[in-house]
mmCIF file of C-alpha atoms and ligand atoms in Angstrom:
data_model
loop_
_atom_site.group_PDB
_atom_site.id
_atom_site.type_symbol
_atom_site.label_atom_id
_atom_site.label_comp_id
_atom_site.label_asym_id
_atom_site.label_seq_id
_atom_site.Cartn_x
_atom_site.Cartn_y
_atom_site.Cartn_z
ATOM 1 C CA MET A 13 -45.755 -87.594 -39.612
ATOM 2 C CA LEU A 14 -49.158 -86.699 -41.591
ATOM 3 C CA GLY A 15 -49.677 -82.625 -42.621
ATOM 4 C CA ILE A 16 -53.024 -81.466 -42.793
ATOM 5 C CA ILE A 17 -53.769 -78.260 -44.509
ATOM 6 C CA GLY A 18 -57.009 -76.410 -44.668
ATOM 7 C CA ALA A 19 -56.874 -72.878 -46.301
ATOM 8 C CA MET A 20 -59.554 -71.316 -44.001
ATOM 9 C CA ASP A 21 -59.885 -71.939 -40.007
ATOM 10 C CA GLU A 22 -63.660 -73.207 -40.577
ATOM 11 C CA GLU A 23 -61.869 -76.334 -42.730
ATOM 12 C CA VAL A 24 -59.559 -77.356 -40.197
ATOM 13 C CA ALA A 25 -61.688 -76.889 -36.470
ATOM 14 C CA LYS A 26 -63.249 -80.073 -36.465
ATOM 15 C CA ILE A 27 -59.996 -81.692 -37.297
ATOM 16 C CA LYS A 28 -58.114 -79.717 -34.799
ATOM 17 C CA GLU A 29 -60.844 -80.359 -31.887
ATOM 18 C CA HIS A 30 -60.266 -83.867 -32.504
ATOM 19 C CA MET A 31 -56.737 -83.845 -31.818
ATOM 20 C CA THR A 32 -54.943 -84.578 -28.408
ATOM 21 C CA GLU A 33 -51.310 -83.549 -26.884
ATOM 22 C CA THR A 34 -51.593 -80.593 -29.066
ATOM 23 C CA THR A 35 -48.676 -78.055 -29.060
ATOM 24 C CA ILE A 36 -49.107 -75.233 -31.157
ATOM 25 C CA GLU A 37 -45.969 -73.273 -33.073
ATOM 26 C CA LYS A 38 -46.687 -70.090 -34.923
ATOM 27 C CA ILE A 39 -44.753 -69.461 -38.305
ATOM 28 C CA ALA A 40 -44.934 -67.425 -40.809
ATOM 29 C CA GLY A 41 -48.324 -65.974 -39.364
ATOM 30 C CA MET A 42 -49.693 -69.666 -39.427
ATOM 31 C CA GLU A 43 -50.216 -71.858 -36.244
ATOM 32 C CA PHE A 44 -49.033 -75.234 -36.694
ATOM 33 C CA HIS A 45 -51.000 -78.139 -34.447
ATOM 34 C CA LYS A 46 -48.926 -80.632 -33.764
ATOM 35 C CA GLY A 47 -50.220 -83.398 -31.859
ATOM 36 C CA ILE A 48 -52.456 -87.135 -32.416
ATOM 37 C CA LEU A 49 -55.583 -87.472 -34.519
ATOM 38 C CA GLU A 50 -56.974 -90.997 -34.282
ATOM 39 C CA GLY A 51 -53.612 -92.417 -32.977
ATOM 40 C CA LYS A 52 -51.547 -90.896 -35.389
ATOM 41 C CA ASP A 53 -48.589 -88.048 -35.657
ATOM 42 C CA VAL A 54 -49.949 -85.172 -37.387
ATOM 43 C CA VAL A 55 -49.510 -81.117 -37.649
ATOM 44 C CA THR A 56 -52.811 -79.928 -38.646
ATOM 45 C CA VAL A 57 -52.773 -75.808 -40.183
ATOM 46 C CA ARG A 58 -54.800 -73.400 -41.611
ATOM 47 C CA SER A 59 -52.607 -71.704 -44.320
ATOM 48 C CA GLY A 60 -54.679 -69.045 -45.411
ATOM 49 C CA ILE A 61 -56.181 -68.657 -48.913
ATOM 50 C CA GLY A 62 -54.289 -68.379 -51.835
ATOM 51 C CA LYS A 63 -51.459 -70.403 -54.117
ATOM 52 C CA VAL A 64 -48.727 -68.383 -52.214
ATOM 53 C CA ASN A 65 -50.188 -69.132 -48.390
ATOM 54 C CA ALA A 66 -50.730 -72.700 -49.541
ATOM 55 C CA GLY A 67 -47.154 -73.186 -50.938
ATOM 56 C CA ILE A 68 -45.327 -71.617 -47.881
ATOM 57 C CA CYS A 69 -47.281 -73.504 -45.478
ATOM 58 C CA THR A 70 -46.299 -76.936 -47.266
ATOM 59 C CA GLN A 71 -42.894 -76.221 -47.436
ATOM 60 C CA ILE A 72 -42.439 -75.192 -43.540
ATOM 61 C CA LEU A 73 -44.497 -78.721 -43.099
ATOM 62 C CA ILE A 74 -41.962 -80.371 -45.093
ATOM 63 C CA ASP A 75 -38.508 -78.947 -43.524
ATOM 64 C CA HIS A 76 -39.432 -77.624 -40.083
ATOM 65 C CA PHE A 77 -41.876 -80.770 -39.327
ATOM 66 C CA GLY A 78 -40.351 -83.326 -40.986
ATOM 67 C CA VAL A 79 -43.892 -84.756 -42.679
ATOM 68 C CA ASN A 80 -43.951 -87.346 -45.166
ATOM 69 C CA ALA A 81 -47.087 -86.693 -46.702
ATOM 70 C CA VAL A 82 -49.366 -83.771 -46.850
ATOM 71 C CA ILE A 83 -53.311 -83.945 -47.364
ATOM 72 C CA ASN A 84 -55.200 -80.736 -48.332
ATOM 73 C CA THR A 85 -58.848 -80.816 -47.231
ATOM 74 C CA GLY A 86 -61.719 -78.153 -47.984
ATOM 75 C CA ILE A 87 -64.023 -76.867 -50.340
ATOM 76 C CA ALA A 88 -64.129 -76.042 -54.180
ATOM 77 C CA GLY A 89 -66.308 -75.031 -56.582
ATOM 78 C CA SER A 90 -67.594 -77.612 -59.220
ATOM 79 C CA LEU A 91 -66.823 -77.729 -62.885
ATOM 80 C CA ARG A 92 -69.036 -80.470 -64.149
ATOM 81 C CA GLY A 93 -72.887 -80.918 -64.366
ATOM 82 C CA ASP A 94 -72.670 -84.624 -62.501
ATOM 83 C CA ILE A 95 -70.200 -83.085 -59.313
ATOM 84 C CA LYS A 96 -73.324 -81.949 -57.132
ATOM 85 C CA ILE A 97 -73.041 -79.544 -54.036
ATOM 86 C CA GLY A 98 -71.452 -81.633 -51.064
ATOM 87 C CA ASP A 99 -70.129 -84.350 -53.660
ATOM 88 C CA ILE A 100 -66.122 -84.992 -53.141
ATOM 89 C CA VAL A 101 -63.200 -84.467 -55.520
ATOM 90 C CA LEU A 102 -60.058 -86.380 -54.842
ATOM 91 C CA SER A 103 -56.943 -85.053 -56.706
ATOM 92 C CA THR A 104 -55.600 -87.105 -59.837
ATOM 93 C CA ASP A 105 -53.484 -84.302 -60.061
ATOM 94 C CA THR A 106 -53.734 -80.708 -59.563
ATOM 95 C CA VAL A 107 -52.877 -77.803 -62.333
ATOM 96 C CA GLN A 108 -52.704 -73.831 -62.093
ATOM 97 C CA HIS A 109 -55.471 -72.387 -64.533
ATOM 98 C CA ASP A 110 -53.879 -68.758 -63.805
ATOM 99 C CA MET A 111 -50.421 -69.917 -64.939
ATOM 100 C CA ASP A 112 -50.136 -68.426 -68.576
ATOM 101 C CA ALA A 113 -46.828 -68.339 -70.748
ATOM 102 C CA SER A 114 -48.542 -68.911 -73.601
ATOM 103 C CA GLY A 115 -46.850 -65.891 -75.180
ATOM 104 C CA PHE A 116 -43.693 -68.054 -75.622
ATOM 105 C CA GLY A 117 -45.859 -71.245 -76.748
ATOM 106 C CA TYR A 118 -46.388 -72.902 -73.324
ATOM 107 C CA SER A 119 -49.844 -74.733 -72.888
ATOM 108 C CA TYR A 120 -51.926 -72.761 -70.280
ATOM 109 C CA GLY A 121 -51.244 -73.891 -67.047
ATOM 110 C CA GLN A 122 -47.491 -74.464 -67.904
ATOM 111 C CA ILE A 123 -44.913 -72.918 -65.605
ATOM 112 C CA PRO A 124 -42.473 -72.669 -67.739
ATOM 113 C CA ARG A 125 -39.289 -74.846 -67.372
ATOM 114 C CA LEU A 126 -40.607 -77.137 -65.317
ATOM 115 C CA ASP A 127 -40.804 -80.675 -66.683
ATOM 116 C CA THR A 128 -44.624 -81.215 -65.969
ATOM 117 C CA LEU A 129 -48.195 -79.551 -66.582
ATOM 118 C CA SER A 130 -50.049 -81.057 -63.544
ATOM 119 C CA PHE A 131 -48.797 -82.338 -60.372
ATOM 120 C CA PRO A 132 -49.811 -86.194 -59.736
ATOM 121 C CA ALA A 133 -51.209 -86.820 -56.440
ATOM 122 C CA ASP A 134 -50.534 -90.111 -54.722
ATOM 123 C CA GLU A 135 -52.540 -93.449 -55.744
ATOM 124 C CA LYS A 136 -52.242 -95.017 -52.338
ATOM 125 C CA LEU A 137 -53.752 -91.823 -50.955
ATOM 126 C CA ILE A 138 -56.633 -91.511 -53.227
ATOM 127 C CA ASP A 139 -57.587 -95.252 -52.903
ATOM 128 C CA LEU A 140 -57.241 -94.539 -49.188
ATOM 129 C CA ALA A 141 -59.589 -91.619 -49.571
ATOM 130 C CA GLU A 142 -61.944 -93.464 -51.632
ATOM 131 C CA LYS A 143 -62.883 -96.047 -49.517
ATOM 132 C CA CYS A 144 -62.982 -94.344 -46.764
ATOM 133 C CA CYS A 145 -65.326 -91.670 -48.215
ATOM 134 C CA ARG A 146 -67.620 -94.556 -49.254
ATOM 135 C CA GLU A 147 -67.737 -95.284 -46.099
ATOM 136 C CA VAL A 148 -68.352 -92.186 -43.699
ATOM 137 C CA ASN A 149 -70.048 -90.413 -46.421
ATOM 138 C CA PRO A 150 -72.205 -92.740 -47.969
ATOM 139 C CA HIS A 151 -75.074 -90.406 -48.973
ATOM 140 C CA ILE A 152 -72.846 -88.153 -51.248
ATOM 141 C CA ASN A 153 -70.735 -89.272 -54.670
ATOM 142 C CA VAL A 154 -67.041 -89.324 -54.927
ATOM 143 C CA PHE A 155 -64.965 -88.713 -57.987
ATOM 144 C CA ARG A 156 -61.117 -88.887 -58.743
ATOM 145 C CA GLY A 157 -60.182 -86.079 -61.385
ATOM 146 C CA ARG A 158 -57.999 -82.778 -61.835
ATOM 147 C CA VAL A 159 -58.255 -80.257 -59.355
ATOM 148 C CA VAL A 160 -57.507 -76.788 -60.977
ATOM 149 C CA SER A 161 -56.124 -74.215 -58.913
ATOM 150 C CA GLY A 162 -55.945 -70.284 -59.183
ATOM 151 C CA ASP A 163 -55.813 -67.055 -57.379
ATOM 152 C CA GLN A 164 -59.185 -66.559 -58.186
ATOM 153 C CA PHE A 165 -63.063 -67.401 -56.751
ATOM 154 C CA VAL A 166 -64.244 -68.593 -59.872
ATOM 155 C CA SER A 167 -67.916 -67.144 -59.909
ATOM 156 C CA GLU A 168 -68.968 -66.569 -63.508
ATOM 157 C CA GLN A 169 -70.311 -69.233 -66.141
ATOM 158 C CA THR A 170 -68.161 -67.850 -68.618
ATOM 159 C CA LYS A 171 -65.005 -68.206 -66.729
ATOM 160 C CA LYS A 172 -65.803 -71.492 -65.500
ATOM 161 C CA ASP A 173 -66.653 -72.665 -69.008
ATOM 162 C CA THR A 174 -62.986 -71.281 -70.170
ATOM 163 C CA ILE A 175 -61.670 -73.370 -67.180
ATOM 164 C CA ALA A 176 -63.192 -76.459 -67.250
ATOM 165 C CA ASN A 177 -62.851 -76.721 -71.152
ATOM 166 C CA ILE A 178 -58.753 -75.969 -71.059
ATOM 167 C CA PHE A 179 -58.128 -77.960 -68.180
ATOM 168 C CA GLU A 180 -60.687 -80.944 -68.083
ATOM 169 C CA GLY A 181 -61.146 -80.160 -64.518
ATOM 170 C CA PHE A 182 -63.361 -81.761 -61.753
ATOM 171 C CA CYS A 183 -63.203 -78.825 -59.529
ATOM 172 C CA THR A 184 -61.414 -75.314 -59.271
ATOM 173 C CA GLU A 185 -60.119 -73.941 -55.706
ATOM 174 C CA MET A 186 -57.261 -71.460 -54.558
ATOM 175 C CA GLU A 187 -54.585 -73.672 -52.999
ATOM 176 C CA GLY A 188 -54.589 -77.492 -54.248
ATOM 177 C CA ALA A 189 -52.099 -77.058 -56.873
ATOM 178 C CA ALA A 190 -49.490 -75.091 -54.915
ATOM 179 C CA ILE A 191 -49.427 -77.728 -52.952
ATOM 180 C CA GLY A 192 -49.048 -80.099 -55.605
ATOM 181 C CA GLN A 193 -45.905 -78.051 -56.834
ATOM 182 C CA VAL A 194 -44.443 -77.962 -53.131
ATOM 183 C CA ALA A 195 -44.789 -81.679 -52.958
ATOM 184 C CA TYR A 196 -43.696 -82.405 -56.214
ATOM 185 C CA LEU A 197 -40.532 -80.592 -56.056
ATOM 186 C CA ASN A 198 -39.921 -82.292 -52.799
ATOM 187 C CA LYS A 199 -40.905 -85.742 -53.945
ATOM 188 C CA ILE A 200 -43.411 -86.363 -50.797
ATOM 189 C CA PRO A 201 -46.628 -87.373 -51.673
ATOM 190 C CA TYR A 202 -49.753 -85.753 -51.237
ATOM 191 C CA LEU A 203 -53.664 -85.583 -51.880
ATOM 192 C CA VAL A 204 -56.038 -83.150 -52.257
ATOM 193 C CA ILE A 205 -59.906 -83.533 -50.873
ATOM 194 C CA ARG A 206 -62.480 -81.003 -51.745
ATOM 195 C CA ALA A 207 -65.986 -80.828 -51.123
ATOM 196 C CA ILE A 208 -68.013 -79.332 -53.609
ATOM 197 C CA SER A 209 -69.374 -75.881 -51.951
ATOM 198 C CA ASP A 210 -70.744 -74.173 -55.149
ATOM 199 C CA ASN A 211 -70.727 -74.423 -58.985
ATOM 200 C CA ALA A 212 -68.056 -71.764 -59.772
ATOM 201 C CA ASP A 213 -71.204 -70.116 -62.007
ATOM 202 C CA ASP A 214 -73.055 -66.770 -61.302
ATOM 203 C CA THR A 215 -75.036 -68.276 -58.523
ATOM 204 C CA ALA A 216 -71.539 -69.364 -57.093
ATOM 205 C CA GLY A 217 -71.500 -66.613 -53.947
ATOM 206 C CA ILE A 218 -75.187 -67.709 -53.142
ATOM 207 C CA ASP A 219 -74.476 -71.205 -52.962
ATOM 208 C CA TYR A 220 -71.175 -71.027 -51.075
ATOM 209 C CA ASP A 221 -72.657 -69.112 -48.229
ATOM 210 C CA THR A 222 -75.514 -71.202 -47.649
ATOM 211 C CA PHE A 223 -73.514 -74.627 -48.542
ATOM 212 C CA GLU A 224 -70.030 -74.045 -46.991
ATOM 213 C CA LYS A 225 -70.972 -75.636 -44.013
ATOM 214 C CA GLN A 226 -72.067 -78.633 -45.039
ATOM 215 C CA ALA A 227 -69.195 -78.863 -47.481
ATOM 216 C CA ILE A 228 -66.710 -78.819 -44.933
ATOM 217 C CA GLU A 229 -68.364 -81.469 -42.572
ATOM 218 C CA ASN A 230 -68.224 -84.216 -45.676
ATOM 219 C CA SER A 231 -64.513 -83.329 -46.100
ATOM 220 C CA ALA A 232 -63.191 -82.923 -42.559
ATOM 221 C CA LYS A 233 -65.195 -85.919 -41.608
ATOM 222 C CA LEU A 234 -63.256 -87.944 -44.434
ATOM 223 C CA MET A 235 -59.947 -86.367 -43.075
ATOM 224 C CA ILE A 236 -60.349 -87.862 -39.683
ATOM 225 C CA ALA A 237 -61.769 -90.768 -41.050
ATOM 226 C CA MET A 238 -58.610 -91.204 -43.785
ATOM 227 C CA THR A 239 -56.064 -90.359 -40.710
ATOM 228 C CA ALA A 240 -57.277 -93.405 -38.715
ATOM 229 C CA ALA A 241 -56.706 -95.741 -41.090
ATOM 230 C CA TYR A 242 -53.693 -94.305 -42.533
ATOM 231 C CA GLU A 243 -50.159 -96.015 -42.514
ATOM 232 C CA GLY A 244 -47.840 -93.984 -43.591
HETATM 233 N N1 SAH B 23 -65.522 -66.712 -47.610
HETATM 234 C C1 SAH B 23 -64.020 -66.014 -47.626
HETATM 235 C C2 SAH B 23 -63.194 -66.344 -48.875
HETATM 236 C C3 SAH B 23 -63.296 -67.606 -49.534
HETATM 237 S S1 SAH B 23 -62.481 -67.595 -50.557
HETATM 238 C C4 SAH B 23 -63.934 -64.894 -46.797
HETATM 239 O O1 SAH B 23 -64.842 -64.121 -47.050
HETATM 240 O O2 SAH B 23 -62.821 -64.699 -46.285
HETATM 241 C C5 SAH B 23 -62.952 -69.092 -51.282
HETATM 242 C C6 SAH B 23 -62.399 -70.668 -50.668
HETATM 243 O O3 SAH B 23 -63.153 -71.882 -50.821
HETATM 244 C C7 SAH B 23 -60.953 -70.867 -51.237
HETATM 245 O O4 SAH B 23 -60.094 -70.990 -50.104
HETATM 246 C C8 SAH B 23 -61.027 -71.674 -52.191
HETATM 247 O O5 SAH B 23 -59.969 -72.818 -51.925
HETATM 248 C C9 SAH B 23 -62.398 -72.467 -51.848
HETATM 249 N N2 SAH B 23 -63.682 -72.360 -53.154
HETATM 250 C C10 SAH B 23 -64.783 -72.679 -53.000
HETATM 251 N N3 SAH B 23 -65.275 -72.271 -54.153
HETATM 252 C C11 SAH B 23 -64.687 -71.963 -54.973
HETATM 253 C C12 SAH B 23 -64.604 -71.057 -56.604
HETATM 254 N N4 SAH B 23 -65.859 -71.088 -57.099
HETATM 255 N N5 SAH B 23 -63.794 -70.551 -57.024
HETATM 256 C C13 SAH B 23 -62.444 -70.870 -56.312
HETATM 257 N N6 SAH B 23 -62.279 -71.319 -55.053
HETATM 258 C C14 SAH B 23 -63.341 -71.837 -54.241
#
């Protein structure tokens, strides 16, 4: 069983439309749509925005639905000049940029007393996503790199520069590293797929409104194609 998480309704709408034999269960205010997508058993859910929602959602998928892998599909702000609006980033790993215990000598992003700074994504899922992306989204570029998450919509050049420099991230969003942390703690494979909606700088708000739909289309299309090819 594959768990598919989008933070917002828009990010999972098309995926839910493609599902058949769907039954819905509501837990913690989240509607879990269990059914068949491209011949595979999946649970698709809108977690809500931010790390706490995403973390709760992932744990429910694991405990209640018994998923053995989790994929997060959605949109993000680019942290690099070569990653353009519409392009897709596949997480090599995820890190939480708003975790700061540097007062105790920890690196930025390091959760005290946890044995890792970032949460490595599953290499097989990355490979599969890259292959599928080239097939269904040939007009865009696909990147493998670090996804940096925090409970902040990054829409300022200075904040973007700080995050980009400290974490060497490829894109920033608000859920991926919470999903990564829960997957890590439960020892299940995961992947974050994010299409770029904005550049996380002073124009991010305007770009987001303009390009949100197009970016979501790219990530949802990949999510559906990847499920068809998934043999987990
Ligand atoms: N438009 C929404 C709020 C979206 S918050 C509303 O009005 O309710 C931004 C969402 O898109 C989050 O789920 C986050 O993961 C992602 N995102 C896209 N660009 C981002 C950026 N520049 N910084 C942080 N998150 C971003």
